[in-house]
PDB file of C-alpha atoms in Angstrom:
ATOM      1  CA  MET I 145      93.266 128.299  92.238  1.00 45.00           C
ATOM      2  CA  THR I 146      94.429 126.002  95.011  1.00 51.00           C
ATOM      3  CA  GLY I 147      93.262 125.632  98.606  1.00 60.00           C
ATOM      4  CA  GLU I 148      89.910 126.553 100.113  1.00 72.00           C
ATOM      5  CA  ALA I 149      88.008 129.845  99.582  1.00 73.00           C
ATOM      6  CA  TRP I 150      86.589 131.898 102.470  1.00 74.00           C
ATOM      7  CA  LEU I 151      84.363 134.916 102.801  1.00 76.00           C
ATOM      8  CA  GLY I 152      87.463 137.054 103.075  1.00 80.00           C
ATOM      9  CA  ASP I 153      88.418 136.013  99.562  1.00 82.00           C
ATOM     10  CA  VAL I 154      85.015 137.200  98.294  1.00 80.00           C
ATOM     11  CA  ALA I 155      85.542 140.569  99.967  1.00 81.00           C
ATOM     12  CA  ARG I 156      89.033 140.960  98.492  1.00 84.00           C
ATOM     13  CA  ALA I 157      87.800 140.071  94.989  1.00 83.00           C
ATOM     14  CA  ALA I 158      84.888 142.530  95.248  1.00 83.00           C
ATOM     15  CA  ARG I 159      87.209 145.267  96.435  1.00 82.00           C
ATOM     16  CA  ALA I 160      89.636 144.579  93.597  1.00 84.00           C
ATOM     17  CA  LEU I 161      86.802 144.741  91.083  1.00 82.00           C
ATOM     18  CA  GLY I 162      85.247 147.848  92.643  1.00 80.00           C
ATOM     19  CA  THR I 163      81.733 146.451  92.927  1.00 79.00           C
ATOM     20  CA  ARG I 164      79.077 146.770  95.640  1.00 77.00           C
ATOM     21  CA  ASP I 165      76.137 145.138  93.929  1.00 80.00           C
ATOM     22  CA  PRO I 166      74.743 142.103  95.894  1.00 78.00           C
ATOM     23  CA  GLY I 167      74.348 140.229  92.662  1.00 80.00           C
ATOM     24  CA  ASP I 168      78.029 140.717  91.862  1.00 80.00           C
ATOM     25  CA  TYR I 169      78.901 139.443  95.325  1.00 78.00           C
ATOM     26  CA  ALA I 170      76.882 136.303  94.633  1.00 81.00           C
ATOM     27  CA  ARG I 171      78.583 135.783  91.279  1.00 82.00           C
ATOM     28  CA  ILE I 172      82.059 136.221  92.824  1.00 81.00           C
ATOM     29  CA  ALA I 173      81.161 133.726  95.572  1.00 81.00           C
ATOM     30  CA  ALA I 174      79.957 131.245  92.954  1.00 81.00           C
ATOM     31  CA  LEU I 175      83.208 131.614  91.016  1.00 79.00           C
ATOM     32  CA  LEU I 176      85.152 130.909  94.211  1.00 78.00           C
ATOM     33  CA  GLY I 177      83.058 127.800  94.913  1.00 74.00           C
ATOM     34  CA  LEU I 178      81.031 129.246  97.843  1.00 74.00           C
ATOM     35  CA  GLY I 179      77.544 129.008  96.306  1.00 68.00           C
ATOM     36  CA  ALA I 180      75.455 129.011  93.172  1.00 62.00           C
ATOM     37  CA  PRO I 181      75.198 132.116  90.960  1.00 60.00           C
ATOM     38  CA  PRO I 182      71.991 134.180  91.276  1.00 60.00           C
ATOM     39  CA  PRO I 183      69.317 133.578  88.667  1.00 62.00           C
ATOM     40  CA  GLU I 184      69.502 135.817  85.660  1.00 60.00           C
ATOM     41  CA  PRO I 185      66.527 138.181  85.246  1.00 58.00           C
ATOM     42  CA  ALA I 186      64.137 137.379  82.467  1.00 55.00           C
ATOM     43  CA  THR I 187      64.911 139.339  79.309  1.00 57.00           C
ATOM     44  CA  PRO I 188      61.816 141.009  77.883  1.00 54.00           C
ATOM     45  CA  PRO I 189      61.095 140.823  74.158  1.00 52.00           C
ATOM     46  CA  ALA I 190      62.815 143.323  71.945  1.00 52.00           C
ATOM     47  CA  ASP I 191      59.574 145.058  70.919  1.00 52.00           C
ATOM     48  CA  VAL I 192      58.216 145.326  74.479  1.00 50.00           C
ATOM     49  CA  GLU I 193      59.889 147.489  77.075  1.00 54.00           C
ATOM     50  CA  PRO I 194      58.980 146.677  80.671  1.00 53.00           C
ATOM     51  CA  PRO I 195      58.356 149.506  83.030  1.00 53.00           C
ATOM     52  CA  GLU I 196      61.339 151.155  84.573  1.00 54.00           C
ATOM     53  CA  ASP I 197      60.319 150.153  88.116  1.00 55.00           C
ATOM     54  CA  THR I 198      60.693 146.405  87.276  1.00 51.00           C
ATOM     55  CA  PRO I 199      63.344 144.842  89.597  1.00 53.00           C
ATOM     56  CA  GLY I 200      66.544 143.814  87.815  1.00 52.00           C
ATOM     57  CA  TRP I 201      65.657 145.636  84.586  1.00 52.00           C
ATOM     58  CA  GLN I 202      68.226 147.831  82.925  1.00 56.00           C
ATOM     59  CA  ALA I 203      67.719 149.942  79.873  1.00 53.00           C
ATOM     60  CA  PRO I 204      69.656 148.837  76.827  1.00 53.00           C
ATOM     61  CA  ALA I 205      72.723 150.813  75.919  1.00 52.00           C
ATOM     62  CA  ARG I 206      72.339 153.464  73.260  1.00 54.00           C
ATOM     63  CA  GLU I 207      74.781 154.713  70.705  1.00 52.00           C
ATOM     64  CA  ASP I 208      75.229 157.938  72.637  1.00 51.00           C
ATOM     65  CA  ASP I 209      76.648 155.967  75.596  1.00 49.00           C
ATOM     66  CA  ASP I 210      79.919 155.294  73.778  1.00 52.00           C
ATOM     67  CA  ALA I 211      81.674 157.667  76.101  1.00 50.00           C
ATOM     68  CA  ASP I 212      81.143 155.284  79.047  1.00 52.00           C
ATOM     69  CA  ARG I 213      81.962 152.159  77.015  1.00 54.00           C
ATOM     70  CA  PRO I 214      85.530 150.850  77.481  1.00 51.00           C
ATOM     71  CA  ARG I 215      87.717 150.971  74.434  1.00 55.00           C
ATOM     72  CA  GLU I 216      89.932 148.181  73.223  1.00 52.00           C
ATOM     73  CA  ASP I 217      93.051 150.358  73.199  1.00 53.00           C
ATOM     74  CA  ASP I 218      92.776 151.057  76.932  1.00 53.00           C
ATOM     75  CA  GLU I 219      95.625 149.504  78.909  1.00 55.00           C
ATOM     76  CA  PRO I 220      94.575 147.031  81.582  1.00 52.00           C
ATOM     77  CA  PRO I 221      95.046 148.297  85.104  1.00 50.00           C
ATOM     78  CA  PRO I 222      97.784 146.747  87.265  1.00 47.00           C
ATOM     79  CA  PHE I 223      97.271 143.879  89.713  1.00 42.00           C
ATOM     80  CA  GLY I 224      94.141 142.652  87.945  1.00 45.00           C
ATOM     81  CA  ARG I 225      91.963 145.628  88.974  1.00 48.00           C
ATOM     82  CA  ASP I 226      89.617 146.847  86.267  1.00 48.00           C
ATOM     83  CA  ASP I 227      87.799 150.109  86.956  1.00 49.00           C
ATOM     84  CA  ARG I 228      86.129 149.865  83.563  1.00 50.00           C
ATOM     85  CA  GLY I 229      84.012 147.005  84.827  1.00 48.00           C
ATOM     86  CA  ALA I 230      82.850 149.181  87.724  1.00 46.00           C
ATOM     87  CA  ARG I 231      81.730 151.889  85.292  1.00 50.00           C
ATOM     88  CA  THR I 232      79.921 149.509  82.953  1.00 52.00           C
ATOM     89  CA  GLY I 233      78.446 147.247  85.653  1.00 56.00           C
ATOM     90  CA  THR I 234      80.137 144.088  84.272  1.00 64.00           C
ATOM     91  CA  VAL I 235      82.180 141.564  86.319  1.00 64.00           C
ATOM     92  CA  THR I 236      85.740 140.614  85.387  1.00 66.00           C
ATOM     93  CA  PHE I 237      86.298 136.866  85.687  1.00 67.00           C
ATOM     94  CA  LEU I 238      89.252 135.657  87.766  1.00 70.00           C
ATOM     95  CA  VAL I 239      91.683 133.667  85.651  1.00 68.00           C
ATOM     96  CA  PRO I 240      93.532 130.771  87.416  1.00 68.00           C
ATOM     97  CA  VAL I 241      97.295 131.036  87.356  1.00 69.00           C
ATOM     98  CA  ASP I 242      99.919 128.283  87.606  1.00 70.00           C
ATOM     99  CA  GLU I 243     101.414 127.815  91.054  1.00 70.00           C
ATOM    100  CA  SER I 244     104.725 126.064  91.713  1.00 71.00           C
ATOM    101  CA  GLY I 245     106.373 125.129  94.987  1.00 70.00           C
ATOM    102  CA  PRO I 246     109.522 126.699  96.354  1.00 74.00           C
ATOM    103  CA  PRO I 247     112.812 125.477  94.915  1.00 74.00           C
ATOM    104  CA  ALA I 248     114.616 122.729  96.803  1.00 69.00           C
ATOM    105  CA  PRO I 249     117.485 123.964  98.997  1.00 71.00           C
ATOM    106  CA  GLY I 250     121.001 123.085  98.046  1.00 70.00           C
ATOM    107  CA  TRP I 251     121.777 121.192 101.250  1.00 71.00           C
ATOM    108  CA  THR I 252     119.263 118.392 100.656  1.00 70.00           C
ATOM    109  CA  THR I 253     120.487 114.830 100.070  1.00 74.00           C
ATOM    110  CA  PRO I 254     119.146 112.182  97.685  1.00 76.00           C
ATOM    111  CA  ALA I 255     116.301 110.002  98.915  1.00 77.00           C
ATOM    112  CA  LEU I 256     117.042 106.639 100.497  1.00 78.00           C
ATOM    113  CA  PRO I 257     116.608 103.526  98.361  1.00 77.00           C
ATOM    114  CA  PRO I 258     113.249 101.761  98.713  1.00 72.00           C
ATOM    115  CA  PRO I 259     113.061  99.012 101.358  1.00 70.00           C
ATOM    116  CA  ARG I 260     113.510  95.417 100.364  1.00 69.00           C
ATOM    117  CA  GLY I 261     110.380  93.483  99.581  1.00 68.00           C
ATOM    118  CA  ARG I 262     109.279  90.344 101.352  1.00 62.00           C
ATOM    119  CA  ALA I 263     110.467  88.261  98.422  1.00 61.00           C
ATOM    120  CA  ASP I 264     113.998  89.680  98.778  1.00 66.00           C
ATOM    121  CA  PRO I 265     115.083  89.181 102.433  1.00 69.00           C
ATOM    122  CA  ALA I 266     118.138  90.886 103.830  1.00 71.00           C
ATOM    123  CA  PRO I 267     121.318  88.787 103.833  1.00 77.00           C
ATOM    124  CA  ARG I 268     122.130  87.072 107.099  1.00 78.00           C
ATOM    125  CA  PRO I 269     125.185  88.585 108.807  1.00 80.00           C
ATOM    126  CA  PRO I 270     128.214  86.300 109.181  1.00 84.00           C
ATOM    127  CA  HIS I 271     128.533  84.410 112.437  1.00 83.00           C
ATOM    128  CA  LEU I 272     131.506  85.267 114.654  1.00 88.00           C
ATOM    129  CA  PRO I 273     131.917  82.399 117.166  1.00 89.00           C
ATOM    130  CA  LEU I 274     132.909  83.122 120.745  1.00 89.00           C
ATOM    131  CA  LEU I 275     135.863  80.731 120.614  1.00 89.00           C
ATOM    132  CA  ALA I 276     138.788  81.366 118.294  1.00 89.00           C
ATOM    133  CA  PRO I 277     138.253  79.192 115.177  1.00 88.00           C
ATOM    134  CA  ARG I 278     141.922  78.148 114.972  1.00 89.00           C
ATOM    135  CA  SER I 279     142.076  76.770 118.522  1.00 88.00           C
ATOM    136  CA  THR I 280     138.494  75.528 118.998  1.00 91.00           C
ATOM    137  CA  ALA I 281     139.250  71.911 118.144  1.00 91.00           C
ATOM    138  CA  ALA I 282     142.334  71.729 120.372  1.00 90.00           C
ATOM    139  CA  LEU I 283     140.565  73.498 123.222  1.00 91.00           C
ATOM    140  CA  LEU I 284     137.529  71.195 123.167  1.00 92.00           C
ATOM    141  CA  THR I 285     139.759  68.125 122.909  1.00 90.00           C
ATOM    142  CA  MET I 286     141.657  69.239 125.997  1.00 88.00           C
ATOM    143  CA  VAL I 287     138.470  69.884 127.950  1.00 89.00           C
ATOM    144  CA  LEU I 288     136.503  66.782 126.969  1.00 90.00           C
ATOM    145  CA  SER I 289     139.147  64.094 126.557  1.00 88.00           C
ATOM    146  CA  ARG I 290     139.671  61.453 129.209  1.00 83.00           C
ATOM    147  CA  VAL I 291     143.124  60.169 130.124  1.00 77.00           C
ATOM    148  CA  SER I 292     143.311  56.379 129.838  1.00 75.00           C
ATOM    149  CA  PRO I 293     146.268  53.921 129.809  1.00 74.00           C
ATOM    150  CA  GLU I 294     145.723  53.131 126.145  1.00 73.00           C
ATOM    151  CA  GLY I 295     148.848  54.570 124.568  1.00 72.00           C
ATOM    152  CA  GLU I 296     151.997  52.849 123.370  1.00 81.00           C
ATOM    153  CA  LEU I 297     153.926  50.263 125.397  1.00 82.00           C
ATOM    154  CA  ASP I 298     155.494  51.678 128.579  1.00 78.00           C
ATOM    155  CA  VAL I 299     158.984  50.231 128.093  1.00 81.00           C
ATOM    156  CA  ASP I 300     160.416  51.589 131.352  1.00 84.00           C
ATOM    157  CA  ARG I 301     157.684  50.083 133.488  1.00 83.00           C
ATOM    158  CA  ALA I 302     157.805  46.742 131.699  1.00 82.00           C
ATOM    159  CA  THR I 303     161.613  46.564 132.085  1.00 85.00           C
ATOM    160  CA  GLU I 304     161.391  47.329 135.796  1.00 85.00           C
ATOM    161  CA  GLU I 305     158.792  44.626 136.371  1.00 82.00           C
ATOM    162  CA  LEU I 306     160.837  42.029 134.498  1.00 81.00           C
ATOM    163  CA  ALA I 307     164.040  43.019 136.335  1.00 85.00           C
ATOM    164  CA  ARG I 308     162.298  42.343 139.642  1.00 84.00           C
ATOM    165  CA  ALA I 309     161.225  38.931 138.349  1.00 84.00           C
ATOM    166  CA  ARG I 310     157.572  39.848 138.485  1.00 85.00           C
ATOM    167  CA  PRO I 311     155.122  38.500 135.950  1.00 85.00           C
ATOM    168  CA  LEU I 312     153.385  40.976 133.630  1.00 81.00           C
ATOM    169  CA  THR I 313     149.707  40.367 134.342  1.00 83.00           C
ATOM    170  CA  ALA I 314     148.824  43.279 132.041  1.00 83.00           C
ATOM    171  CA  ILE I 315     150.750  45.062 129.340  1.00 83.00           C
ATOM    172  CA  PRO I 316     151.786  48.453 130.727  1.00 81.00           C
ATOM    173  CA  ARG I 317     150.906  51.321 128.408  1.00 81.00           C
ATOM    174  CA  LEU I 318     151.460  55.067 128.421  1.00 79.00           C
ATOM    175  CA  PRO I 319     148.527  57.404 129.323  1.00 76.00           C
ATOM    176  CA  LEU I 320     146.599  58.785 126.344  1.00 74.00           C
ATOM    177  CA  SER I 321     143.891  61.430 126.058  1.00 78.00           C
ATOM    178  CA  THR I 322     140.909  60.010 124.186  1.00 83.00           C
ATOM    179  CA  LEU I 323     137.315  60.818 123.371  1.00 87.00           C
ATOM    180  CA  ARG I 324     136.232  57.256 122.676  1.00 86.00           C
ATOM    181  CA  HIS I 325     134.173  57.148 125.874  1.00 89.00           C
ATOM    182  CA  GLY I 326     131.792  59.708 124.415  1.00 91.00           C
ATOM    183  CA  VAL I 327     130.494  63.144 125.360  1.00 94.00           C
ATOM    184  CA  GLN I 328     127.124  64.304 126.625  1.00 95.00           C
ATOM    185  CA  ILE I 329     126.233  67.959 125.943  1.00 96.00           C
ATOM    186  CA  LEU I 330     123.706  69.722 128.156  1.00 96.00           C
ATOM    187  CA  ALA I 331     122.577  72.806 126.174  1.00 95.00           C
ATOM    188  CA  ASP I 332     120.682  75.505 128.036  1.00 94.00           C
ATOM    189  CA  THR I 333     117.744  76.944 126.039  1.00 92.00           C
ATOM    190  CA  SER I 334     116.538  79.500 128.620  1.00 91.00           C
ATOM    191  CA  ARG I 335     115.913  83.172 127.802  1.00 89.00           C
ATOM    192  CA  ALA I 336     119.325  84.135 129.160  1.00 90.00           C
ATOM    193  CA  MET I 337     121.010  81.884 126.562  1.00 92.00           C
ATOM    194  CA  GLU I 338     119.000  83.066 123.541  1.00 91.00           C
ATOM    195  CA  PRO I 339     121.744  85.510 122.390  1.00 90.00           C
ATOM    196  CA  PHE I 340     124.203  82.573 122.263  1.00 92.00           C
ATOM    197  CA  ALA I 341     121.986  80.111 120.358  1.00 92.00           C
ATOM    198  CA  ARG I 342     124.239  80.113 117.267  1.00 92.00           C
ATOM    199  CA  ASP I 343     127.339  79.643 119.441  1.00 93.00           C
ATOM    200  CA  VAL I 344     125.706  76.653 121.128  1.00 94.00           C
ATOM    201  CA  GLU I 345     125.064  75.019 117.761  1.00 94.00           C
ATOM    202  CA  ASP I 346     128.625  75.849 116.689  1.00 94.00           C
ATOM    203  CA  VAL I 347     130.096  74.030 119.719  1.00 94.00           C
ATOM    204  CA  ILE I 348     127.780  71.059 119.179  1.00 95.00           C
ATOM    205  CA  GLY I 349     129.007  70.765 115.586  1.00 94.00           C
ATOM    206  CA  HIS I 350     132.679  70.836 116.673  1.00 94.00           C
ATOM    207  CA  VAL I 351     132.132  68.178 119.359  1.00 95.00           C
ATOM    208  CA  ARG I 352     130.399  65.886 116.875  1.00 94.00           C
ATOM    209  CA  ALA I 353     133.323  66.301 114.510  1.00 93.00           C
ATOM    210  CA  LEU I 354     135.773  65.319 117.281  1.00 92.00           C
ATOM    211  CA  ALA I 355     133.906  62.540 119.115  1.00 91.00           C
ATOM    212  CA  GLY I 356     131.700  61.378 116.252  1.00 91.00           C
ATOM    213  CA  VAL I 357     127.958  61.603 115.850  1.00 92.00           C
ATOM    214  CA  ALA I 358     127.410  58.254 117.565  1.00 92.00           C
ATOM    215  CA  GLY I 359     129.639  59.249 120.489  1.00 92.00           C
ATOM    216  CA  THR I 360     127.891  62.597 121.112  1.00 94.00           C
ATOM    217  CA  GLN I 361     124.586  62.890 122.956  1.00 94.00           C
ATOM    218  CA  VAL I 362     122.849  66.291 122.985  1.00 95.00           C
ATOM    219  CA  LEU I 363     120.229  67.044 125.627  1.00 94.00           C
ATOM    220  CA  ARG I 364     118.492  70.401 125.908  1.00 94.00           C
ATOM    221  CA  PHE I 365     117.085  71.912 129.081  1.00 94.00           C
ATOM    222  CA  ALA I 366     115.854  75.240 130.457  1.00 92.00           C
ATOM    223  CA  ASP I 367     117.606  76.914 133.420  1.00 92.00           C
ATOM    224  CA  VAL I 368     118.668  73.648 135.120  1.00 93.00           C
ATOM    225  CA  PRO I 369     118.692  69.978 133.928  1.00 93.00           C
ATOM    226  CA  LEU I 370     116.910  68.621 137.002  1.00 91.00           C
ATOM    227  CA  ARG I 371     113.670  70.250 135.807  1.00 91.00           C
ATOM    228  CA  GLY I 372     113.762  68.150 132.659  1.00 91.00           C
ATOM    229  CA  ALA I 373     116.042  67.477 129.688  1.00 92.00           C
ATOM    230  CA  GLY I 374     115.696  65.772 126.335  1.00 92.00           C
ATOM    231  CA  PRO I 375     116.945  65.657 122.735  1.00 90.00           C
ATOM    232  CA  GLY I 376     113.897  67.374 121.199  1.00 86.00           C
ATOM    233  CA  PRO I 377     111.121  69.763 122.220  1.00 86.00           C
ATOM    234  CA  ARG I 378     109.890  70.091 125.790  1.00 86.00           C
ATOM    235  CA  SER I 379     107.306  67.387 125.261  1.00 85.00           C
ATOM    236  CA  THR I 380     110.137  64.840 124.934  1.00 85.00           C
ATOM    237  CA  TRP I 381     112.086  65.935 128.013  1.00 89.00           C
ATOM    238  CA  GLN I 382     112.550  63.448 130.815  1.00 84.00           C
ATOM    239  CA  ARG I 383     112.115  64.539 134.405  1.00 84.00           C
ATOM    240  CA  PRO I 384     114.286  64.210 136.359  1.00 84.00           C
ATOM    241  CA  TYR I 385     117.473  64.317 134.327  1.00 90.00           C
ATOM    242  CA  ARG I 386     119.313  61.043 133.853  1.00 89.00           C
ATOM    243  CA  PRO I 387     123.135  61.113 133.576  1.00 92.00           C
ATOM    244  CA  PRO I 388     124.955  59.044 130.897  1.00 92.00           C
ATOM    245  CA  ARG I 389     126.836  55.826 131.423  1.00 92.00           C
ATOM    246  CA  PRO I 390     129.994  55.901 133.587  1.00 92.00           C
ATOM    247  CA  GLY I 391     133.109  57.436 132.060  1.00 89.00           C
ATOM    248  CA  VAL I 392     131.313  59.872 129.735  1.00 92.00           C
ATOM    249  CA  ARG I 393     132.388  63.497 129.904  1.00 93.00           C
ATOM    250  CA  VAL I 394     129.493  65.942 130.442  1.00 95.00           C
ATOM    251  CA  LEU I 395     129.795  69.380 128.826  1.00 95.00           C
ATOM    252  CA  ILE I 396     127.375  71.998 130.223  1.00 95.00           C
ATOM    253  CA  LEU I 397     126.648  75.020 128.000  1.00 95.00           C
ATOM    254  CA  SER I 398     124.926  77.455 130.354  1.00 94.00           C
ATOM    255  CA  ASP I 399     125.316  80.664 132.346  1.00 92.00           C
ATOM    256  CA  LEU I 400     124.468  78.748 135.572  1.00 92.00           C
ATOM    257  CA  GLY I 401     121.741  81.252 136.416  1.00 89.00           C
ATOM    258  CA  ALA I 402     124.046  84.287 136.412  1.00 89.00           C
ATOM    259  CA  GLY I 403     122.574  86.029 133.331  1.00 86.00           C
ATOM    260  CA  GLY I 404     119.194  86.988 131.987  1.00 82.00           C
ATOM    261  CA  PRO I 405     116.587  89.393 133.388  1.00 81.00           C
ATOM    262  CA  PRO I 406     117.170  90.406 137.025  1.00 80.00           C
ATOM    263  CA  LEU I 407     113.606  89.475 138.054  1.00 82.00           C
ATOM    264  CA  ASN I 408     113.517  86.113 136.296  1.00 84.00           C
ATOM    265  CA  PRO I 409     111.199  83.889 138.371  1.00 85.00           C
ATOM    266  CA  TRP I 410     112.582  80.716 136.736  1.00 88.00           C
ATOM    267  CA  ARG I 411     116.237  81.428 137.512  1.00 90.00           C
ATOM    268  CA  ALA I 412     118.105  78.297 138.638  1.00 90.00           C
ATOM    269  CA  THR I 413     119.217  78.239 142.259  1.00 90.00           C
ATOM    270  CA  GLU I 414     122.481  77.105 143.815  1.00 92.00           C
ATOM    271  CA  ARG I 415     120.731  74.147 145.409  1.00 94.00           C
ATOM    272  CA  GLU I 416     119.464  72.859 142.057  1.00 93.00           C
ATOM    273  CA  TRP I 417     122.880  73.069 140.398  1.00 94.00           C
ATOM    274  CA  ARG I 418     124.581  71.353 143.333  1.00 94.00           C
ATOM    275  CA  ALA I 419     122.075  68.533 143.081  1.00 94.00           C
ATOM    276  CA  THR I 420     122.700  68.255 139.309  1.00 94.00           C
ATOM    277  CA  VAL I 421     126.496  68.072 139.648  1.00 94.00           C
ATOM    278  CA  THR I 422     126.194  65.550 142.491  1.00 94.00           C
ATOM    279  CA  THR I 423     123.963  63.322 140.355  1.00 94.00           C
ATOM    280  CA  ILE I 424     126.473  63.415 137.478  1.00 94.00           C
ATOM    281  CA  ARG I 425     129.435  62.509 139.678  1.00 94.00           C
ATOM    282  CA  GLN I 426     127.586  59.734 141.431  1.00 93.00           C
ATOM    283  CA  ARG I 427     127.143  58.169 138.010  1.00 92.00           C
ATOM    284  CA  GLY I 428     130.914  58.110 137.496  1.00 91.00           C
ATOM    285  CA  CYS I 429     131.087  61.069 135.077  1.00 93.00           C
ATOM    286  CA  GLU I 430     132.968  64.356 135.245  1.00 92.00           C
ATOM    287  CA  PRO I 431     131.191  67.630 134.348  1.00 94.00           C
ATOM    288  CA  VAL I 432     132.747  70.770 132.875  1.00 94.00           C
ATOM    289  CA  ALA I 433     130.947  74.014 132.004  1.00 94.00           C
ATOM    290  CA  LEU I 434     131.405  76.620 129.255  1.00 94.00           C
ATOM    291  CA  VAL I 435     130.044  79.909 130.608  1.00 93.00           C
ATOM    292  CA  PRO I 436     129.480  82.789 128.104  1.00 93.00           C
ATOM    293  CA  LEU I 437     130.123  85.440 130.764  1.00 90.00           C
ATOM    294  CA  PRO I 438     133.284  87.086 132.133  1.00 90.00           C
ATOM    295  CA  GLU I 439     134.722  85.536 135.251  1.00 89.00           C
ATOM    296  CA  ARG I 440     133.667  88.471 137.447  1.00 90.00           C
ATOM    297  CA  TYR I 441     130.020  87.531 136.816  1.00 90.00           C
ATOM    298  CA  TRP I 442     130.382  83.876 137.751  1.00 91.00           C
ATOM    299  CA  PRO I 443     128.549  82.759 140.913  1.00 90.00           C
ATOM    300  CA  ARG I 444     130.920  82.261 143.824  1.00 90.00           C
ATOM    301  CA  TRP I 445     129.480  78.888 144.703  1.00 92.00           C
ATOM    302  CA  ALA I 446     130.038  77.619 141.127  1.00 91.00           C
ATOM    303  CA  ARG I 447     133.816  78.222 141.206  1.00 89.00           C
ATOM    304  CA  SER I 448     134.324  75.399 143.701  1.00 89.00           C
ATOM    305  CA  LEU I 449     131.496  73.200 142.430  1.00 91.00           C
ATOM    306  CA  LEU I 450     132.846  72.147 139.013  1.00 92.00           C
ATOM    307  CA  PRO I 451     135.491  73.171 136.436  1.00 92.00           C
ATOM    308  CA  LEU I 452     134.462  76.379 134.638  1.00 92.00           C
ATOM    309  CA  LEU I 453     135.842  77.758 131.398  1.00 92.00           C
ATOM    310  CA  SER I 454     135.180  81.215 130.002  1.00 91.00           C
ATOM    311  CA  TRP I 455     133.403  81.038 126.645  1.00 91.00           C
ATOM    312  CA  ASP I 456     135.369  83.824 124.974  1.00 90.00           C
ATOM    313  CA  ARG I 457     138.009  84.578 122.320  1.00 88.00           C
ATOM    314  CA  GLY I 458     140.619  85.055 125.032  1.00 86.00           C
ATOM    315  CA  THR I 459     140.325  81.456 126.211  1.00 88.00           C
ATOM    316  CA  THR I 460     143.392  79.396 125.230  1.00 86.00           C
ATOM    317  CA  VAL I 461     144.345  75.734 125.438  1.00 86.00           C
ATOM    318  CA  GLY I 462     146.516  76.524 128.476  1.00 85.00           C
ATOM    319  CA  LYS I 463     143.507  77.938 130.323  1.00 83.00           C
ATOM    320  CA  ALA I 464     141.528  74.849 129.388  1.00 82.00           C
ATOM    321  CA  LEU I 465     144.241  72.636 130.836  1.00 81.00           C
ATOM    322  CA  GLY I 466     144.249  74.705 134.044  1.00 78.00           C
ATOM    323  CA  ALA I 467     140.445  74.412 134.336  1.00 73.00           C
ATOM    324  CA  ARG I 468     140.616  70.603 134.212  1.00 69.00           C
ATOM    325  CA  ARG I 469     143.040  70.508 137.102  1.00 58.00           C
TER     326      ARG I 469
END
């Protein structure tokens, strides 16, 4: 039998067996696990018959009592009830039966596969950069390059100077976009930029491939560079921020305080960013910012403060050229 037995089960079993003897009740309860069976009365010797008034004594059956004795050819009663036991005073033992659960319905689906163990981590999803891979190199070159008179010989200008009988104090050359002056990258590591951490590293790798590892300086900051910036952890950051040497292009990778939690107590203010841009320009450098937000979320004061470029797949080289102007 399965489950727990209660007093109601004892009553049902006694009713099915047709017994009212307290001793039989105790035996049924013991079979159902609700107590110990009552002690069996002591059997007197065969040659000594105890008096009839002895409690628990029953006279032995005689041969003339065969009429009340159940016969082997009697058919068992249905549903486990045995009236023969009630007539003879014996108890029929309950036989456990096998129990099986209900069949599974037809609409069930197979079980899910077991989860991966710690030794078998899930594969890392592929990275989809914000900028289009085919135009990233051309776009960054357009944004970060500096126009210098370092191209080929300007024949028209040289001819005009010689025709006017003027000496050529310097060889006139055509303007050329170059990255030889170097690039400084200011990478924002605040909470608002955490979703774009892989994109920041992707841009840093492209700039190093274009300007060279020696010509690229990477400084990391949180919220605004004036609070401190450095190439490593916060313990190595210098405060205040120091701009690079003159002529170096400064690329700012930040949301300029426009993203992140609404109640961020460390959000950069307009005054701090104006002071940062002023410090960079006083050093003789030009800043440009890649903002990973749509243009409608840009701060109004930032549109006139420095060139901004949307960090998105829709950004083209033509938009980069327009941002520099």
